[in-house]
N, CA, C and O of each residue as an XYZ file, in Angstrom:
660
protein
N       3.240    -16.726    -18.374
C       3.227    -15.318    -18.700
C       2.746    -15.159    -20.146
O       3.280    -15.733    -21.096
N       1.730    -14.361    -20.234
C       1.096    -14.153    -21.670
C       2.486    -13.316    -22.654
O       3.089    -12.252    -22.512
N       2.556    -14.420    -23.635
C       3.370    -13.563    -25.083
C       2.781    -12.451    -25.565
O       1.611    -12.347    -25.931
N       3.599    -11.641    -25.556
C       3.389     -9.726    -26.161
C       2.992    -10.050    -27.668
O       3.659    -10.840    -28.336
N       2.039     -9.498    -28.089
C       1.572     -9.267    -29.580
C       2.429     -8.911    -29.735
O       3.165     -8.470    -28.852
N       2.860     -8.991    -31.756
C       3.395     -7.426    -32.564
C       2.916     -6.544    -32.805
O       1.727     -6.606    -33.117
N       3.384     -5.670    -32.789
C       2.219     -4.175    -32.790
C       2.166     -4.291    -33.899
O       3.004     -4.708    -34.698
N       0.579     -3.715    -34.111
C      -0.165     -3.687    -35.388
C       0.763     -2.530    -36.577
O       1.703     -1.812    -36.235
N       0.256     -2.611    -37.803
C       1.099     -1.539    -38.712
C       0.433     -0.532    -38.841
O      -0.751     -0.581    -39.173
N       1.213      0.821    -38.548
C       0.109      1.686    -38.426
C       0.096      2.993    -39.617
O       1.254      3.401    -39.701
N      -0.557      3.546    -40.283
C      -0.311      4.226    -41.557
C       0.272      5.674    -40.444
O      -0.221      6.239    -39.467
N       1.476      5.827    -41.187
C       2.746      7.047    -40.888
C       2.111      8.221    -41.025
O       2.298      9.057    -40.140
N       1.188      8.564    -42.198
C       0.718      9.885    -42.040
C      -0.363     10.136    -40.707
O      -0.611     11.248    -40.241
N      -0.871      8.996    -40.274
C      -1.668      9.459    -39.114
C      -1.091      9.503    -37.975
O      -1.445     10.368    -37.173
N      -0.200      8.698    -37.685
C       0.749      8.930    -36.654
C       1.381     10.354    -37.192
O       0.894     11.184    -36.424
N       1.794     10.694    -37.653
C       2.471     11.948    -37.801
C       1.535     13.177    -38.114
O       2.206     14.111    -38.552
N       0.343     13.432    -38.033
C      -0.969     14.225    -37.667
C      -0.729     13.843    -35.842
O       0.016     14.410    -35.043
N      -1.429     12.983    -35.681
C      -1.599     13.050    -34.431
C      -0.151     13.880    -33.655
O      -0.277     14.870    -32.934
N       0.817     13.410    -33.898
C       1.997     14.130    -33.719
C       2.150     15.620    -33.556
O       2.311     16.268    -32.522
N       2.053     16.068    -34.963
C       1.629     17.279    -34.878
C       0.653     18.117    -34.368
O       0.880     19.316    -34.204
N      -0.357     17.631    -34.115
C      -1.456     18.198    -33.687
C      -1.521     17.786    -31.853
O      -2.351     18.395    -31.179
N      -0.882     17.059    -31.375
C      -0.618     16.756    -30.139
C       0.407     18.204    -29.653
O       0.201     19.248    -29.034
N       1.358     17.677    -30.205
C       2.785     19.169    -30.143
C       2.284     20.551    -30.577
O       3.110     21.441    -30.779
N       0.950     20.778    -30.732
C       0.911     21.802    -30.642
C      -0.234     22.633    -30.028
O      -0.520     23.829    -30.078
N      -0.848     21.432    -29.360
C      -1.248     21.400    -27.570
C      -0.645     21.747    -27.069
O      -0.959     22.859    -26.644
N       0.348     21.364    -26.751
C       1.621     21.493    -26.021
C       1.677     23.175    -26.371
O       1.282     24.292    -26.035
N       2.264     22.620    -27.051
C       3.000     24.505    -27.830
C       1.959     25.495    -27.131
O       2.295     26.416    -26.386
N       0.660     25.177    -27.476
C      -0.029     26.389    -26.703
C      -0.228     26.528    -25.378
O      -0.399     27.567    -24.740
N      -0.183     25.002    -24.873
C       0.422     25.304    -23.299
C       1.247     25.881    -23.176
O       1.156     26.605    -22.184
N       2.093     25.973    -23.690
C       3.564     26.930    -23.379
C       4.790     25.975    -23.512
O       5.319     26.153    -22.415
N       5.262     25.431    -23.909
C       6.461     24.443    -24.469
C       6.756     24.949    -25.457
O       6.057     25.545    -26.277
N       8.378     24.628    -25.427
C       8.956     25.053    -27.201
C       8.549     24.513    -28.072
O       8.235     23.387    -27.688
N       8.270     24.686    -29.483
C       7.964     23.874    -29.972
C       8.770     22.636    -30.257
O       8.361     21.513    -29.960
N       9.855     22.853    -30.805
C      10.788     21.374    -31.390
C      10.428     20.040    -29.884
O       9.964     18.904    -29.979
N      10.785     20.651    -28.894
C      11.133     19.516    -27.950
C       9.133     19.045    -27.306
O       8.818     18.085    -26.602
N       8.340     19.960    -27.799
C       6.804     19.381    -27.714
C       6.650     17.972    -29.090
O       6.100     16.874    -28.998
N       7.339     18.569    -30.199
C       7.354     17.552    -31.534
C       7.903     16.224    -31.296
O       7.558     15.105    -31.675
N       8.856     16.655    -30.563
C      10.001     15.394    -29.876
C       9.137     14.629    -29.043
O       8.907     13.450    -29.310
N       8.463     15.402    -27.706
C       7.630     14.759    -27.106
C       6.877     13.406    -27.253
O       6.822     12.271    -26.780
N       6.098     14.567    -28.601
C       4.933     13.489    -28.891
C       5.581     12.442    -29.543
O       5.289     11.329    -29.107
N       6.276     12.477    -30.348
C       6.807     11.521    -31.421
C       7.287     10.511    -30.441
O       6.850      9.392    -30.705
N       8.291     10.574    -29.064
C       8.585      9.542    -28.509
C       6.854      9.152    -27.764
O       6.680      8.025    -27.302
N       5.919      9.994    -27.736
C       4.730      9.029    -26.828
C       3.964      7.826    -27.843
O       3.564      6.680    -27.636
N       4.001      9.042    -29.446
C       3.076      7.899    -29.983
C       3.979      6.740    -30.815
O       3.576      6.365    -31.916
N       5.329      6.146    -30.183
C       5.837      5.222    -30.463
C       5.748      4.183    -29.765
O       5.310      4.412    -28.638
N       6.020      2.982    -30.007
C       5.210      1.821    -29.391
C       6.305      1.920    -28.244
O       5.899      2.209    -27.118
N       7.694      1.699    -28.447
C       8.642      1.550    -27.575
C       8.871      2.858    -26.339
O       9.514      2.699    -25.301
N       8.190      4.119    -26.743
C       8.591      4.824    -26.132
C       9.927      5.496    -26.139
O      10.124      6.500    -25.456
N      10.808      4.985    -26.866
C      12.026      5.437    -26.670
C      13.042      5.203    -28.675
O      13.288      4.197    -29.339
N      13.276      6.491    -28.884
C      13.932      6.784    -30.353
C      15.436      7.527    -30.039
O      15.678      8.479    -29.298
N      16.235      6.820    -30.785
C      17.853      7.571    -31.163
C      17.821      8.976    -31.859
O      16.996      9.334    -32.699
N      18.466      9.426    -31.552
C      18.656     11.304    -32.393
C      17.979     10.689    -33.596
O      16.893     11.239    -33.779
N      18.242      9.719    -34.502
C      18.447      9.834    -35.896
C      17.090      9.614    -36.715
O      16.746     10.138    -37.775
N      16.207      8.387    -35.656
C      14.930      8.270    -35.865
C      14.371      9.328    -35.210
O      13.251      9.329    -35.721
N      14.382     10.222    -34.436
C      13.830     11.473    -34.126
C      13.524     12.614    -35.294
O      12.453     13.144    -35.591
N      14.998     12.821    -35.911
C      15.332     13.283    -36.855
C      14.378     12.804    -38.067
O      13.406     13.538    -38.245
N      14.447     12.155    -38.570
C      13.928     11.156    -39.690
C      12.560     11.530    -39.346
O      11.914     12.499    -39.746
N      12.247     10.659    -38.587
C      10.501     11.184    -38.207
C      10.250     12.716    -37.985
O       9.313     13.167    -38.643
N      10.638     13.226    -37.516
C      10.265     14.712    -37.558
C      10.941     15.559    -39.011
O      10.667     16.716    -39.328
N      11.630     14.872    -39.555
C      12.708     15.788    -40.765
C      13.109     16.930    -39.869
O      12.764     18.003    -40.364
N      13.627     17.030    -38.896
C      14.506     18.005    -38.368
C      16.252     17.608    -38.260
O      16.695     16.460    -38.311
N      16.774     18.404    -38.160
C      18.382     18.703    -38.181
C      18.625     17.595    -36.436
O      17.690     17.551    -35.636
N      19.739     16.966    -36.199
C      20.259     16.758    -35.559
C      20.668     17.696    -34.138
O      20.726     17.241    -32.996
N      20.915     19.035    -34.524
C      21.232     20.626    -33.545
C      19.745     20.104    -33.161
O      19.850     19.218    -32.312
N      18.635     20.316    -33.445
C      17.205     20.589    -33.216
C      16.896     19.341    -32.337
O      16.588     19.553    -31.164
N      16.949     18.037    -32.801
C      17.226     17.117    -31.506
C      17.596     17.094    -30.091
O      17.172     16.808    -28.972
N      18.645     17.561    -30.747
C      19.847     17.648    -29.250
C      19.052     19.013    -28.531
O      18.675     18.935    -27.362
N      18.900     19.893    -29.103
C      18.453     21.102    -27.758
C      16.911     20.454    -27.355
O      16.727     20.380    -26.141
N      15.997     20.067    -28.059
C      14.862     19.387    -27.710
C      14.905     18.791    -26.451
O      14.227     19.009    -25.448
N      15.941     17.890    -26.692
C      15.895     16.863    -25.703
C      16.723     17.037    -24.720
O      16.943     16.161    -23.884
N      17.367     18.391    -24.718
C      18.128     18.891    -23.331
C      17.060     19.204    -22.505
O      16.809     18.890    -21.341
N      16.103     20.317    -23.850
C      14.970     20.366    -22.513
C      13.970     19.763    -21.810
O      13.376     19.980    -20.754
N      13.941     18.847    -22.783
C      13.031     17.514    -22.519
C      13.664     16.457    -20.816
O      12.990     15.637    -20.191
N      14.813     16.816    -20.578
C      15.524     15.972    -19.715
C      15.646     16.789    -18.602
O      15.510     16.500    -17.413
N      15.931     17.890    -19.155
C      15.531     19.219    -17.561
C      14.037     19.238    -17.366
O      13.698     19.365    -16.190
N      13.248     19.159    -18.086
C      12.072     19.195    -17.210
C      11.574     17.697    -16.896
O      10.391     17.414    -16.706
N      12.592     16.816    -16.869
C      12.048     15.324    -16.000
C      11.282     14.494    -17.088
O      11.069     13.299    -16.884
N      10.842     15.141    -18.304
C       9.935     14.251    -19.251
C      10.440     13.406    -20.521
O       9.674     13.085    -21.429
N      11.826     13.073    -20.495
C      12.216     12.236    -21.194
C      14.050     11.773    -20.275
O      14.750     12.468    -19.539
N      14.239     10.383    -20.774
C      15.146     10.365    -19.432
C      16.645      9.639    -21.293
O      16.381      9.079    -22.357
N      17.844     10.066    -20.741
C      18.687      9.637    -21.968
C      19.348      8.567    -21.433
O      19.867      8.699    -20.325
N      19.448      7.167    -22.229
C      20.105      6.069    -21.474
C      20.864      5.631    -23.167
O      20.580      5.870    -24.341
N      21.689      5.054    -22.604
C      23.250      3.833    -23.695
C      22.145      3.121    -23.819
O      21.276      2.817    -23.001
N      22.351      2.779    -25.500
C      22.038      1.819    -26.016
C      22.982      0.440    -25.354
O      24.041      0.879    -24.904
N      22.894     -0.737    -25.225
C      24.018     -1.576    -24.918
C      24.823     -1.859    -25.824
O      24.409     -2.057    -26.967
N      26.084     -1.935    -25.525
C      26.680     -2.142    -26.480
C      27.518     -1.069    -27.859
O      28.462     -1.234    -28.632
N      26.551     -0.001    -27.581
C      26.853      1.025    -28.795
C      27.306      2.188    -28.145
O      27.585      2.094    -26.949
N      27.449      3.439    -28.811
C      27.873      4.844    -28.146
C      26.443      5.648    -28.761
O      26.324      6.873    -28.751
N      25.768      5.030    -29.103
C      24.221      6.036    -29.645
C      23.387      5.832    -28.367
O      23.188      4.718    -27.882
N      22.763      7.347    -27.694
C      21.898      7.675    -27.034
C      20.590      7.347    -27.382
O      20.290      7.637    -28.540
N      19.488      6.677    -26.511
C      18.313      6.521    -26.893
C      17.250      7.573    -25.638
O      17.175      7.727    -24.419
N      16.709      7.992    -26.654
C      15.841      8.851    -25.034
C      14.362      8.256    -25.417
O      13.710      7.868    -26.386
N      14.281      8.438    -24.067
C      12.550      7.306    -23.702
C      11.926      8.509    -22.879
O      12.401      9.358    -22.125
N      10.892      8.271    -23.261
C       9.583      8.849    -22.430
C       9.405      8.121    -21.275
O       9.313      6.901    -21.416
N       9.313      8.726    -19.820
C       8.940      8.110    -18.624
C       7.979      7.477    -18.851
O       7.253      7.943    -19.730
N       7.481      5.983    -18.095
C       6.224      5.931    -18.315
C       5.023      6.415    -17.421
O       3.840      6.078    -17.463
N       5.631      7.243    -16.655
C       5.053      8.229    -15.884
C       5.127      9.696    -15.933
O       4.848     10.343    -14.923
N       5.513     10.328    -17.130
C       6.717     11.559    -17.541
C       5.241     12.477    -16.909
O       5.666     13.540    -16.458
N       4.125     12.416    -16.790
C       3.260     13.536    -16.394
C       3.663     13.590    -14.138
O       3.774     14.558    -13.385
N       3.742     12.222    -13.889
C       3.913     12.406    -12.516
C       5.306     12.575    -12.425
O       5.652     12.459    -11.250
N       6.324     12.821    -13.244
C       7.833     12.884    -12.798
C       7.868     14.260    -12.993
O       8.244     14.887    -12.003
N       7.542     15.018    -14.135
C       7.400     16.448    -14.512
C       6.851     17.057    -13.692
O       7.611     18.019    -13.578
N       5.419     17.344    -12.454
C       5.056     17.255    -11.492
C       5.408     17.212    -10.169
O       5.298     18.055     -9.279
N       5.871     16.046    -10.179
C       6.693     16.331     -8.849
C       8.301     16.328     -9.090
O       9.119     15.781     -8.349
N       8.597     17.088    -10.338
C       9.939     17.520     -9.768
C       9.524     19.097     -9.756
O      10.466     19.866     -9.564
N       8.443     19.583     -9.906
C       8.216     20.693     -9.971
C       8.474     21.770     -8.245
O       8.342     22.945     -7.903
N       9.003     20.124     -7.444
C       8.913     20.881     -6.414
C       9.960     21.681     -5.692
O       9.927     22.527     -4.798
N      10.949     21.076     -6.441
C      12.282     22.580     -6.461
C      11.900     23.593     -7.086
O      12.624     24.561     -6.853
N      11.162     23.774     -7.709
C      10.973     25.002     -8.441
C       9.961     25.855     -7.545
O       9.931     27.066     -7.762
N       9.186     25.360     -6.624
C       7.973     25.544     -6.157
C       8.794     26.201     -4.589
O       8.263     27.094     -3.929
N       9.856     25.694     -4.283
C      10.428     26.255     -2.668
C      11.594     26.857     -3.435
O      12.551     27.023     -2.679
N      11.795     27.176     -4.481
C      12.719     27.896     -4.791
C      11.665     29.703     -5.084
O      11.977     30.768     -4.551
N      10.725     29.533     -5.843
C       9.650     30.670     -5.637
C       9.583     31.265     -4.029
O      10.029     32.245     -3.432
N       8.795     30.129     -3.717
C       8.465     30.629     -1.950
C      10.086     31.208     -1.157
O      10.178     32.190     -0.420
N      11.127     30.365     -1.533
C      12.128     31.420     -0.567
C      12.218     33.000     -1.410
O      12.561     33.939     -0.693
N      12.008     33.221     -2.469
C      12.162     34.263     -2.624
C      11.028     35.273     -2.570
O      11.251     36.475     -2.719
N       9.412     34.626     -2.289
C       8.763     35.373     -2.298
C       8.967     35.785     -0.813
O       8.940     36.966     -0.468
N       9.161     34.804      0.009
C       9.193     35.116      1.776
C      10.362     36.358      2.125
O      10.277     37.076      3.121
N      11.446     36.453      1.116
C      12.960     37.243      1.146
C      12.110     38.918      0.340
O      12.452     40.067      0.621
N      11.001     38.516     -0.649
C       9.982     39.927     -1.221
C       9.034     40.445     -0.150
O       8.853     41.648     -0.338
N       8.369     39.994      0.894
C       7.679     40.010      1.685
C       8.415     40.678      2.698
O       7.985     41.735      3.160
N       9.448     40.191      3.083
C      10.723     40.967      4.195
C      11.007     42.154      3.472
O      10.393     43.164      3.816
N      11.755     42.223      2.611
C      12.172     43.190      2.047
C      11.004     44.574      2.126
O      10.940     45.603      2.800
N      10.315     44.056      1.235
C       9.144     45.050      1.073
C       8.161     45.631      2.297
O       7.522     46.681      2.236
N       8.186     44.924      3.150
C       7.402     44.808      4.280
C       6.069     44.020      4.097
O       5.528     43.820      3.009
N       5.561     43.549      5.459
C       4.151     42.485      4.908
C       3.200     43.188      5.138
O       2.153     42.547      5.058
N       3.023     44.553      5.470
C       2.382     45.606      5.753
C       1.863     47.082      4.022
O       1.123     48.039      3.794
N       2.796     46.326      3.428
C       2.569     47.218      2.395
C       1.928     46.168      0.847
O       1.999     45.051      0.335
N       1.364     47.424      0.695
C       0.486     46.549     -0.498
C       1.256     45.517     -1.101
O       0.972     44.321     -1.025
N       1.976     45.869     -1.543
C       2.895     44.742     -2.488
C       3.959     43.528     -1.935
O       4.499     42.591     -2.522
N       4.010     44.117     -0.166
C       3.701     43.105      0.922
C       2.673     41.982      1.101
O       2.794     40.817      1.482
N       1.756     42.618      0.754
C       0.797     41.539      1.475
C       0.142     41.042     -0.402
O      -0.764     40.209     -0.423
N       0.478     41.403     -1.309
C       0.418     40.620     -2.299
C       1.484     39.692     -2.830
O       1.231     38.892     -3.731
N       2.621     39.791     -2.299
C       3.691     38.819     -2.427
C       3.217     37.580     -1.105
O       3.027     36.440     -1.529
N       3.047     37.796      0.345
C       2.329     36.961      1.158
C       0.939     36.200      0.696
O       0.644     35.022      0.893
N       0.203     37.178      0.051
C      -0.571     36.170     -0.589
C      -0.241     35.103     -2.040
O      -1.054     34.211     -2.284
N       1.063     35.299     -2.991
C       1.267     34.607     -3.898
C       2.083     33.453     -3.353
O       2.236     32.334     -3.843
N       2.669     34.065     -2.017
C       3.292     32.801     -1.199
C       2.663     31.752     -0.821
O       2.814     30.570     -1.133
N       1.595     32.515      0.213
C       0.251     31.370      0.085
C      -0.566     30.102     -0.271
O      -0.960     29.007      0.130
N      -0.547     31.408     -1.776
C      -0.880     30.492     -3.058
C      -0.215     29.186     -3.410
O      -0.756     28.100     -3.620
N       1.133     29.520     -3.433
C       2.660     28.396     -4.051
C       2.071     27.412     -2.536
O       1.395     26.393     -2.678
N       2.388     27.831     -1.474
C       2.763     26.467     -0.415
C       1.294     26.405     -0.526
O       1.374     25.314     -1.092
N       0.109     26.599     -0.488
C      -1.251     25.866     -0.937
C      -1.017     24.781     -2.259
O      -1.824     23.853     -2.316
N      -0.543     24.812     -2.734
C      -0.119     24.482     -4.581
C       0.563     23.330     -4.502
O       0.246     22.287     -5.075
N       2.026     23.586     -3.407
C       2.594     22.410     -3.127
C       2.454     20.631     -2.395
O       2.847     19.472     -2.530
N       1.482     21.644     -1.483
C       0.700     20.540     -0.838
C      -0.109     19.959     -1.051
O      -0.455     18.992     -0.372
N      -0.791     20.449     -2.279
C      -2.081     19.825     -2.941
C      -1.610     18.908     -4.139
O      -2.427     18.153     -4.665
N      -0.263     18.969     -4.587
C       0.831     18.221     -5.303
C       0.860     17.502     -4.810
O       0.324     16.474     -5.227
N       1.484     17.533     -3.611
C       1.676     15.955     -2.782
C       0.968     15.139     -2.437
O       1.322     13.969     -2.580
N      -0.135     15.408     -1.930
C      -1.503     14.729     -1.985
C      -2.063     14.347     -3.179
O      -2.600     13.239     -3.218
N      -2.048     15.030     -4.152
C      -2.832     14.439     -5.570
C      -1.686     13.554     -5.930
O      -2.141     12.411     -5.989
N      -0.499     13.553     -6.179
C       0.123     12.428     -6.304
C       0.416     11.084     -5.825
O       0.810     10.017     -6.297
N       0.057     11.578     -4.666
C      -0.449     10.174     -3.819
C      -1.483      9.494     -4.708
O      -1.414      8.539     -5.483
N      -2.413     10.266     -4.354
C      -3.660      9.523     -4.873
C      -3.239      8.805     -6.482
O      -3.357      7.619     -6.788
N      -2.890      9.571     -7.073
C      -2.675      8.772     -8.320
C      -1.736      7.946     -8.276
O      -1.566      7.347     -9.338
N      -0.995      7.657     -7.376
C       0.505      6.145     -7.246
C      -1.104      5.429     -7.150
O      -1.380      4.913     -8.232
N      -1.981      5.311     -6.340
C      -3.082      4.618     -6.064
C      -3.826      4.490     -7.242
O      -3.590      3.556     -8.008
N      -4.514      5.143     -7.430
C      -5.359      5.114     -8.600
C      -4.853      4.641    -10.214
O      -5.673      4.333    -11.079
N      -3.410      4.646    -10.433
C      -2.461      4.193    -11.489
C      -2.482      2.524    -10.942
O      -3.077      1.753    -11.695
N      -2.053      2.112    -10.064
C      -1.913      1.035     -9.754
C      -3.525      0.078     -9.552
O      -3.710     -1.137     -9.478
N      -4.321      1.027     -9.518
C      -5.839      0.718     -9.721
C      -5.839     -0.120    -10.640
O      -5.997     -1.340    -10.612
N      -5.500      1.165    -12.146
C      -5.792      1.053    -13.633
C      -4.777     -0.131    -14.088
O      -5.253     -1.080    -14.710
N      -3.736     -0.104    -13.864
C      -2.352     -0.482    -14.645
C      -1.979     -1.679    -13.976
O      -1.683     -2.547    -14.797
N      -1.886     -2.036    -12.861
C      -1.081     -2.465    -12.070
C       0.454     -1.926    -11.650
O       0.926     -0.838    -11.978
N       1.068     -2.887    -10.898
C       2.291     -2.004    -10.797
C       3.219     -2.012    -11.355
O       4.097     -1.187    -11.104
């Protein structure tokens, strides 16, 4: 089995540009900001995975600002919190899949829409304008869902192409 290099040394202010300027991609996608900062900071680390305190430290944010970050970071599937061994300090890691876990957990959210658009459609009738535009956003979602499941397929494939497994 080939021995792992040491990772090279890398100058802090460019890692922490890229950082910033990554998180706020994000941000304009629509993410909070603190827990997009958090994001990046755990991607562009070698390990993937930082304690509140190096979070903190590297970002110069408050500890409060951590912790809600990474609540939301863990509800939306893209950072997962595990025990250090041995210690009582939390380490949170970036999936190394956090784009296909974020994705397809999207799919409670996706039949949680559709039952209520199908319950807007009843209600309203499917006969009335705002009927048959709730039937068509329904549509839309179970078109959406299924094209999820299939593109994720393909990429378990196409990852295992690139990466192995």
């Amino acid at each position: 089995m080939p021995k792992e290099s040491a990772p090279l040394p890398r100058d802090g202010e460019v890692v922490g540009r890229f950082v910033e300027q990554f998180a706020a991609q994000l941000v304009e996608a629509g993410m909070p900001r603190m827990p997009a900062r958090i994001f990046a900071a755990l991607l562009a680390s070698d390990s993937g995975a930082l304690t509140s305190a190096e979070l903190g430290e590297r970002l110069q944010v408050s500890p409060a600002a951590v912790s809600g970050a990474v609540r939301y970071l863990t509800q939306q599937h893209m950072v997962a919190r595990e025990r250090e061994p041995g210690s009582r300090r939390d380490i949170f890691r970036v999936h190394s899949d956090q784009w296909y876990e974020a994705l397809a957990n999207r799919d409670g959210v996706l039949k949680r829409w559709e039952s209520a658009l199908r319950d807007g459609v009843t209600s309203l009738g499917a006969d009335t304008p705002a009927g048959r535009r709730m039937a068509e956003t329904l549509a839309f979602f179970e078109f959406v869902e299924k094209e999820i499941v299939e593109m994720l397929e393909r990429w378990r494939v196409h990852r295992e192409t690139l990466f192995g497994k």
